[in-house]
Amino acid sequence: MLEFPSWALTTLYLVGGVLGVLILAFLTGTIVYIRNDAVGIVEKLWALGGSVEEGFLALAGEAGFRPETLRGGFHFFMPLQYRVHRANLVTVPQGSLAYIFARGGQALPNAQALARWPAGVGVENARAFVSQGGQRGPQRRILREGVYAINTAQFIVFTESATHAVVLGDASDARAVETMREMIEERNGFRPLIIRDHEDAVGVVTVHDGPALDHGEIIAPTVGTHAADGATFHNSFQDPETFLAAGGRRGRQEQVLVEGTYYINRLFATIEVRPKTQVEIGNVGVVVSFTGPRGTDVSGTDHKHGELVQQGQRGVWQTALHPGKYAINPYAVKVSTVPTTNFVLRWIEGRSEAHGFDDNLAEIKLITKDAFEPVLPLSIVVHIGYDDAPWVVQQFADIKKLVEQTLDPMVSAWFKDAAQSRTLIELVNQRAEVQREALAAMTGRFAKYRLNVKEVMIGTPRAAKGDTHIDTIFEQLRARQVAREKVETYESQQVAAAKELELRAAEARAAAQGDLTKSSVSIEVAQNHGRAELARKTQEAEATKVMAEATAMRTRTEGRAEADRVAAIGDANAQAAKAQVDAFGGAEMALSKEVAAMLSGAITQAKVPLVPTVAMGGGEAGHGTLVDALISLLMAQGGLDQLVKQRGKQPETAA
């Protein structure tokens, strides 16, 4: 048998005793250990001073829940007097919200929906909350991202993932907690409100706490929008206490939320996302405001259909909205879109324009002078000016009511009167005239309602359902017109035949146009060559003429010079001859000598024998002699003629 030393047994007993004591201490609540990621909520089971008489927390050491919490570590208490409820730290993830429900505090007034959180008190200080007037119930304050050591016996905290609370035995408390959580989830309250820029939306806010609206008001006025005033700026309903301090009222708010992220207590205010008010190009928006101060009607005494007021006042604003997008509360104002471009109203059954103003219009039933009952399709082009749009809305609320209640009866009555003064054929044939009369009449009548008529367009009258008389008349008219058209067709065909002949001739000319063109070009080329040759010949003739004139001039000049020379020589020879004659005894003697000299020269040059070798007979005496031969020889040489000429030039004295 194994035996232990005494010291070992002593040690074992000592350790066992310590463990027993510790176990007993833990079991009796004398020693409590709290993890660092948790808190301990202390519940005092009994106290000599008794239990809590008023409120939920034991602030003065009474039996009940203590306001302070225990943080991580070991804590020591009186055995069997305390119970410690361990709870995890409250963690609010990033991008989410947490809500608080206080079990203890002052009671809420009847008109108050949410509890007021004392200013400057932290959510971890339950004692300060109660002592400084904190109210029990769902709180206006919410929690943002972070980790909180909260007394979950006093405060029930709702996060997106869990409900942090010390469970009490009362079943009604559990049902209240569950109901509150369902309400928050239904309103998507655990997430901030995000209005994205591409959505073109506004957030319409309805506040569920605060003073009620005055009698007759349906929209709460805008308050606390100036960031410079810190005492009233509630930063778009994210600070409920400041909103109420600024005079905010319960109900649907005039102020709307635009693009951005908002951390709003959904128990305090709910948000309905609505599209922005958009006024398209070619239209204006006439604003009918249901809120604001009552202003002075500026429409004058002639109009008693409504109130035309300044912008921001209750009634129809006299200044319309230009095309664009507006962050307007659709519950506070109504924006009626009025086209400022031309639009068409059609009195045609089963056909209407996209604007829908003429959905209930149909053809006008007429009775003509000759008792026919056609129906008349009609279209009218209308324009409303920018400044006139509020007046139109003031009188008729919208354009469709104006068309159905005023324009339709007025237009129908006018055309019925116009049809009764014309037969059916006249109504058809005088369509242009009827349109002019209608335009003049409608312009004046529509102007009373601030409408501008641009065009009146009448369709062809047609028979009503089951009426065959009008179709018979139209068939007869068509037969007549067909006959007229045939006559014109035959005449046109005759003209066309003549034109076809001209066309064929033109085509023939066109086919030979190449040859004609070549021959024309050849003629022009020949003419050009002829003109060039003529010009050249003319130039040559002119040159020849000029040269001839120059040659003649030179010849005349040279001739006159030669004549003068010859004359001078002749005069000199004459004088010399005269002197010789005078020296030889007279002219006859001189002539004989000169003749003899010339004969001698001629014989020498001619080389003719002086005595002929053959003597020819048969002539008279003295003929054929040597003298005759000499004379003939001299004449053959031209000497005798020259001599005679020279002698002829001698002056008479020399002769």
PDB file of N, CA and C in Angstrom, residues 125-181:
ATOM      1  N   ASN A 125     -23.037  55.530 -19.500  1.00  0.00           N
ATOM      2  CA  ASN A 125     -23.245  56.060 -18.148  1.00  0.00           C
ATOM      3  C   ASN A 125     -24.734  56.014 -17.819  1.00  0.00           C
ATOM      4  N   ALA A 126     -25.175  54.858 -17.339  1.00  0.00           N
ATOM      5  CA  ALA A 126     -26.591  54.679 -17.030  1.00  0.00           C
ATOM      6  C   ALA A 126     -27.015  55.525 -15.834  1.00  0.00           C
ATOM      7  N   ARG A 127     -26.119  55.694 -14.845  1.00  0.00           N
ATOM      8  CA  ARG A 127     -26.467  56.477 -13.659  1.00  0.00           C
ATOM      9  C   ARG A 127     -26.750  57.930 -14.050  1.00  0.00           C
ATOM     10  N   ALA A 128     -25.871  58.516 -14.881  1.00  0.00           N
ATOM     11  CA  ALA A 128     -26.086  59.909 -15.289  1.00  0.00           C
ATOM     12  C   ALA A 128     -27.354  60.039 -16.123  1.00  0.00           C
ATOM     13  N   PHE A 129     -27.636  59.026 -16.930  1.00  0.00           N
ATOM     14  CA  PHE A 129     -28.852  59.074 -17.747  1.00  0.00           C
ATOM     15  C   PHE A 129     -30.096  59.210 -16.870  1.00  0.00           C
ATOM     16  N   VAL A 130     -30.143  58.379 -15.839  1.00  0.00           N
ATOM     17  CA  VAL A 130     -31.331  58.384 -14.990  1.00  0.00           C
ATOM     18  C   VAL A 130     -31.366  59.632 -14.113  1.00  0.00           C
ATOM     19  N   SER A 131     -30.225  59.976 -13.547  1.00  0.00           N
ATOM     20  CA  SER A 131     -30.195  61.106 -12.613  1.00  0.00           C
ATOM     21  C   SER A 131     -30.396  62.446 -13.305  1.00  0.00           C
ATOM     22  N   GLN A 132     -30.088  62.560 -14.603  1.00  0.00           N
ATOM     23  CA  GLN A 132     -30.217  63.838 -15.307  1.00  0.00           C
ATOM     24  C   GLN A 132     -31.488  63.921 -16.160  1.00  0.00           C
ATOM     25  N   GLY A 133     -32.445  63.068 -15.842  1.00  0.00           N
ATOM     26  CA  GLY A 133     -33.749  63.220 -16.475  1.00  0.00           C
ATOM     27  C   GLY A 133     -33.957  62.425 -17.735  1.00  0.00           C
ATOM     28  N   GLY A 134     -33.168  61.410 -17.981  1.00  0.00           N
ATOM     29  CA  GLY A 134     -33.399  60.573 -19.142  1.00  0.00           C
ATOM     30  C   GLY A 134     -34.759  59.898 -19.083  1.00  0.00           C
ATOM     31  N   GLN A 135     -35.351  59.695 -20.213  1.00  0.00           N
ATOM     32  CA  GLN A 135     -36.694  59.128 -20.279  1.00  0.00           C
ATOM     33  C   GLN A 135     -36.635  57.682 -20.761  1.00  0.00           C
ATOM     34  N   ARG A 136     -37.564  56.902 -20.227  1.00  0.00           N
ATOM     35  CA  ARG A 136     -37.610  55.507 -20.638  1.00  0.00           C
ATOM     36  C   ARG A 136     -38.419  55.368 -21.938  1.00  0.00           C
ATOM     37  N   GLY A 137     -38.102  54.288 -22.654  1.00  0.00           N
ATOM     38  CA  GLY A 137     -38.773  54.047 -23.912  1.00  0.00           C
ATOM     39  C   GLY A 137     -37.788  54.117 -25.080  1.00  0.00           C
ATOM     40  N   PRO A 138     -38.305  54.028 -26.293  1.00  0.00           N
ATOM     41  CA  PRO A 138     -37.415  54.136 -27.466  1.00  0.00           C
ATOM     42  C   PRO A 138     -36.795  55.528 -27.531  1.00  0.00           C
ATOM     43  N   GLN A 139     -35.516  55.555 -27.772  1.00  0.00           N
ATOM     44  CA  GLN A 139     -34.769  56.803 -27.688  1.00  0.00           C
ATOM     45  C   GLN A 139     -34.628  57.493 -29.060  1.00  0.00           C
ATOM     46  N   ARG A 140     -34.535  58.821 -29.002  1.00  0.00           N
ATOM     47  CA  ARG A 140     -34.238  59.592 -30.209  1.00  0.00           C
ATOM     48  C   ARG A 140     -32.780  59.417 -30.638  1.00  0.00           C
ATOM     49  N   ARG A 141     -31.942  59.126 -29.659  1.00  0.00           N
ATOM     50  CA  ARG A 141     -30.524  58.970 -29.963  1.00  0.00           C
ATOM     51  C   ARG A 141     -30.281  57.606 -30.578  1.00  0.00           C
ATOM     52  N   ILE A 142     -29.378  57.573 -31.549  1.00  0.00           N
ATOM     53  CA  ILE A 142     -28.952  56.324 -32.180  1.00  0.00           C
ATOM     54  C   ILE A 142     -27.454  56.190 -32.025  1.00  0.00           C
ATOM     55  N   LEU A 143     -26.959  54.976 -32.265  1.00  0.00           N
ATOM     56  CA  LEU A 143     -25.530  54.708 -32.175  1.00  0.00           C
ATOM     57  C   LEU A 143     -24.957  54.525 -33.572  1.00  0.00           C
ATOM     58  N   ARG A 144     -23.761  55.080 -33.737  1.00  0.00           N
ATOM     59  CA  ARG A 144     -23.024  54.893 -34.990  1.00  0.00           C
ATOM     60  C   ARG A 144     -21.970  53.816 -34.801  1.00  0.00           C
ATOM     61  N   GLU A 145     -21.066  53.684 -35.742  1.00  0.00           N
ATOM     62  CA  GLU A 145     -20.052  52.636 -35.712  1.00  0.00           C
ATOM     63  C   GLU A 145     -19.226  52.716 -34.425  1.00  0.00           C
ATOM     64  N   GLY A 146     -18.930  51.544 -33.851  1.00  0.00           N
ATOM     65  CA  GLY A 146     -18.088  51.510 -32.661  1.00  0.00           C
ATOM     66  C   GLY A 146     -18.416  50.339 -31.756  1.00  0.00           C
ATOM     67  N   VAL A 147     -17.655  50.249 -30.637  1.00  0.00           N
ATOM     68  CA  VAL A 147     -17.842  49.206 -29.627  1.00  0.00           C
ATOM     69  C   VAL A 147     -18.185  49.906 -28.317  1.00  0.00           C
ATOM     70  N   TYR A 148     -19.258  49.450 -27.677  1.00  0.00           N
ATOM     71  CA  TYR A 148     -19.777  50.130 -26.491  1.00  0.00           C
ATOM     72  C   TYR A 148     -19.958  49.132 -25.350  1.00  0.00           C
ATOM     73  N   ALA A 149     -19.554  49.562 -24.129  1.00  0.00           N
ATOM     74  CA  ALA A 149     -19.782  48.780 -22.903  1.00  0.00           C
ATOM     75  C   ALA A 149     -21.046  49.330 -22.249  1.00  0.00           C
ATOM     76  N   ILE A 150     -22.183  48.801 -22.637  1.00  0.00           N
ATOM     77  CA  ILE A 150     -23.479  49.337 -22.245  1.00  0.00           C
ATOM     78  C   ILE A 150     -24.153  48.392 -21.260  1.00  0.00           C
ATOM     79  N   ASN A 151     -24.803  48.982 -20.301  1.00  0.00           N
ATOM     80  CA  ASN A 151     -25.585  48.219 -19.339  1.00  0.00           C
ATOM     81  C   ASN A 151     -26.866  47.773 -20.036  1.00  0.00           C
ATOM     82  N   THR A 152     -26.881  46.541 -20.497  1.00  0.00           N
ATOM     83  CA  THR A 152     -28.006  46.051 -21.284  1.00  0.00           C
ATOM     84  C   THR A 152     -29.192  45.635 -20.419  1.00  0.00           C
ATOM     85  N   ALA A 153     -29.075  45.818 -19.096  1.00  0.00           N
ATOM     86  CA  ALA A 153     -30.265  45.685 -18.258  1.00  0.00           C
ATOM     87  C   ALA A 153     -31.074  46.970 -18.322  1.00  0.00           C
ATOM     88  N   GLN A 154     -30.380  48.115 -18.335  1.00  0.00           N
ATOM     89  CA  GLN A 154     -31.050  49.409 -18.451  1.00  0.00           C
ATOM     90  C   GLN A 154     -31.393  49.739 -19.902  1.00  0.00           C
ATOM     91  N   PHE A 155     -30.464  49.453 -20.817  1.00  0.00           N
ATOM     92  CA  PHE A 155     -30.643  49.817 -22.228  1.00  0.00           C
ATOM     93  C   PHE A 155     -30.662  48.547 -23.086  1.00  0.00           C
ATOM     94  N   ILE A 156     -31.727  48.400 -23.824  1.00  0.00           N
ATOM     95  CA  ILE A 156     -31.784  47.352 -24.844  1.00  0.00           C
ATOM     96  C   ILE A 156     -31.267  47.964 -26.140  1.00  0.00           C
ATOM     97  N   VAL A 157     -30.272  47.327 -26.718  1.00  0.00           N
ATOM     98  CA  VAL A 157     -29.639  47.865 -27.922  1.00  0.00           C
ATOM     99  C   VAL A 157     -29.946  46.928 -29.089  1.00  0.00           C
ATOM    100  N   PHE A 158     -30.498  47.536 -30.160  1.00  0.00           N
ATOM    101  CA  PHE A 158     -30.837  46.776 -31.367  1.00  0.00           C
ATOM    102  C   PHE A 158     -29.800  47.092 -32.448  1.00  0.00           C
ATOM    103  N   THR A 159     -29.019  46.107 -32.829  1.00  0.00           N
ATOM    104  CA  THR A 159     -28.132  46.237 -33.976  1.00  0.00           C
ATOM    105  C   THR A 159     -28.692  45.391 -35.110  1.00  0.00           C
ATOM    106  N   GLU A 160     -28.045  45.508 -36.272  1.00  0.00           N
ATOM    107  CA  GLU A 160     -28.548  44.782 -37.430  1.00  0.00           C
ATOM    108  C   GLU A 160     -28.454  43.275 -37.236  1.00  0.00           C
ATOM    109  N   SER A 161     -27.477  42.842 -36.460  1.00  0.00           N
ATOM    110  CA  SER A 161     -27.242  41.400 -36.332  1.00  0.00           C
ATOM    111  C   SER A 161     -27.753  40.808 -35.022  1.00  0.00           C
ATOM    112  N   ALA A 162     -28.048  41.647 -34.012  1.00  0.00           N
ATOM    113  CA  ALA A 162     -28.434  41.071 -32.719  1.00  0.00           C
ATOM    114  C   ALA A 162     -29.215  42.090 -31.897  1.00  0.00           C
ATOM    115  N   THR A 163     -29.854  41.557 -30.860  1.00  0.00           N
ATOM    116  CA  THR A 163     -30.515  42.393 -29.863  1.00  0.00           C
ATOM    117  C   THR A 163     -29.791  42.171 -28.536  1.00  0.00           C
ATOM    118  N   HIS A 164     -29.212  43.229 -27.988  1.00  0.00           N
ATOM    119  CA  HIS A 164     -28.422  43.137 -26.764  1.00  0.00           C
ATOM    120  C   HIS A 164     -29.308  43.551 -25.592  1.00  0.00           C
ATOM    121  N   ALA A 165     -29.637  42.559 -24.723  1.00  0.00           N
ATOM    122  CA  ALA A 165     -30.502  42.854 -23.577  1.00  0.00           C
ATOM    123  C   ALA A 165     -30.388  41.750 -22.547  1.00  0.00           C
ATOM    124  N   VAL A 166     -30.504  42.137 -21.272  1.00  0.00           N
ATOM    125  CA  VAL A 166     -30.628  41.163 -20.195  1.00  0.00           C
ATOM    126  C   VAL A 166     -32.075  40.705 -20.183  1.00  0.00           C
ATOM    127  N   VAL A 167     -32.254  39.404 -20.360  1.00  0.00           N
ATOM    128  CA  VAL A 167     -33.600  38.864 -20.481  1.00  0.00           C
ATOM    129  C   VAL A 167     -34.262  38.861 -19.115  1.00  0.00           C
ATOM    130  N   LEU A 168     -35.430  39.479 -19.087  1.00  0.00           N
ATOM    131  CA  LEU A 168     -36.231  39.468 -17.879  1.00  0.00           C
ATOM    132  C   LEU A 168     -37.297  38.390 -18.006  1.00  0.00           C
ATOM    133  N   GLY A 169     -37.872  38.033 -16.920  1.00  0.00           N
ATOM    134  CA  GLY A 169     -38.833  36.953 -16.943  1.00  0.00           C
ATOM    135  C   GLY A 169     -40.187  37.362 -17.477  1.00  0.00           C
ATOM    136  N   ASP A 170     -40.435  38.654 -17.638  1.00  0.00           N
ATOM    137  CA  ASP A 170     -41.741  39.123 -18.081  1.00  0.00           C
ATOM    138  C   ASP A 170     -41.894  38.866 -19.578  1.00  0.00           C
ATOM    139  N   ALA A 171     -42.942  38.169 -19.986  1.00  0.00           N
ATOM    140  CA  ALA A 171     -43.178  37.864 -21.400  1.00  0.00           C
ATOM    141  C   ALA A 171     -43.566  39.103 -22.188  1.00  0.00           C
ATOM    142  N   SER A 172     -44.250  40.047 -21.558  1.00  0.00           N
ATOM    143  CA  SER A 172     -44.639  41.276 -22.257  1.00  0.00           C
ATOM    144  C   SER A 172     -43.423  42.084 -22.658  1.00  0.00           C
ATOM    145  N   ASP A 173     -42.368  42.039 -21.842  1.00  0.00           N
ATOM    146  CA  ASP A 173     -41.138  42.748 -22.188  1.00  0.00           C
ATOM    147  C   ASP A 173     -40.520  42.160 -23.441  1.00  0.00           C
ATOM    148  N   ALA A 174     -40.538  40.848 -23.569  1.00  0.00           N
ATOM    149  CA  ALA A 174     -39.983  40.190 -24.752  1.00  0.00           C
ATOM    150  C   ALA A 174     -40.780  40.552 -25.997  1.00  0.00           C
ATOM    151  N   ARG A 175     -42.109  40.616 -25.859  1.00  0.00           N
ATOM    152  CA  ARG A 175     -42.938  40.978 -27.012  1.00  0.00           C
ATOM    153  C   ARG A 175     -42.688  42.430 -27.439  1.00  0.00           C
ATOM    154  N   ALA A 176     -42.502  43.324 -26.478  1.00  0.00           N
ATOM    155  CA  ALA A 176     -42.230  44.720 -26.798  1.00  0.00           C
ATOM    156  C   ALA A 176     -40.903  44.860 -27.534  1.00  0.00           C
ATOM    157  N   VAL A 177     -39.917  44.097 -27.073  1.00  0.00           N
ATOM    158  CA  VAL A 177     -38.607  44.135 -27.735  1.00  0.00           C
ATOM    159  C   VAL A 177     -38.725  43.623 -29.168  1.00  0.00           C
ATOM    160  N   GLU A 178     -39.447  42.553 -29.359  1.00  0.00           N
ATOM    161  CA  GLU A 178     -39.584  41.988 -30.700  1.00  0.00           C
ATOM    162  C   GLU A 178     -40.365  42.925 -31.621  1.00  0.00           C
ATOM    163  N   THR A 179     -41.380  43.565 -31.108  1.00  0.00           N
ATOM    164  CA  THR A 179     -42.170  44.500 -31.920  1.00  0.00           C
ATOM    165  C   THR A 179     -41.333  45.683 -32.375  1.00  0.00           C
ATOM    166  N   MET A 180     -40.513  46.196 -31.469  1.00  0.00           N
ATOM    167  CA  MET A 180     -39.672  47.330 -31.828  1.00  0.00           C
ATOM    168  C   MET A 180     -38.664  46.947 -32.899  1.00  0.00           C
ATOM    169  N   ARG A 181     -38.122  45.755 -32.790  1.00  0.00           N
ATOM    170  CA  ARG A 181     -37.151  45.323 -33.803  1.00  0.00           C
ATOM    171  C   ARG A 181     -37.820  45.165 -35.166  1.00  0.00           C
TER     172      ARG A 181
END
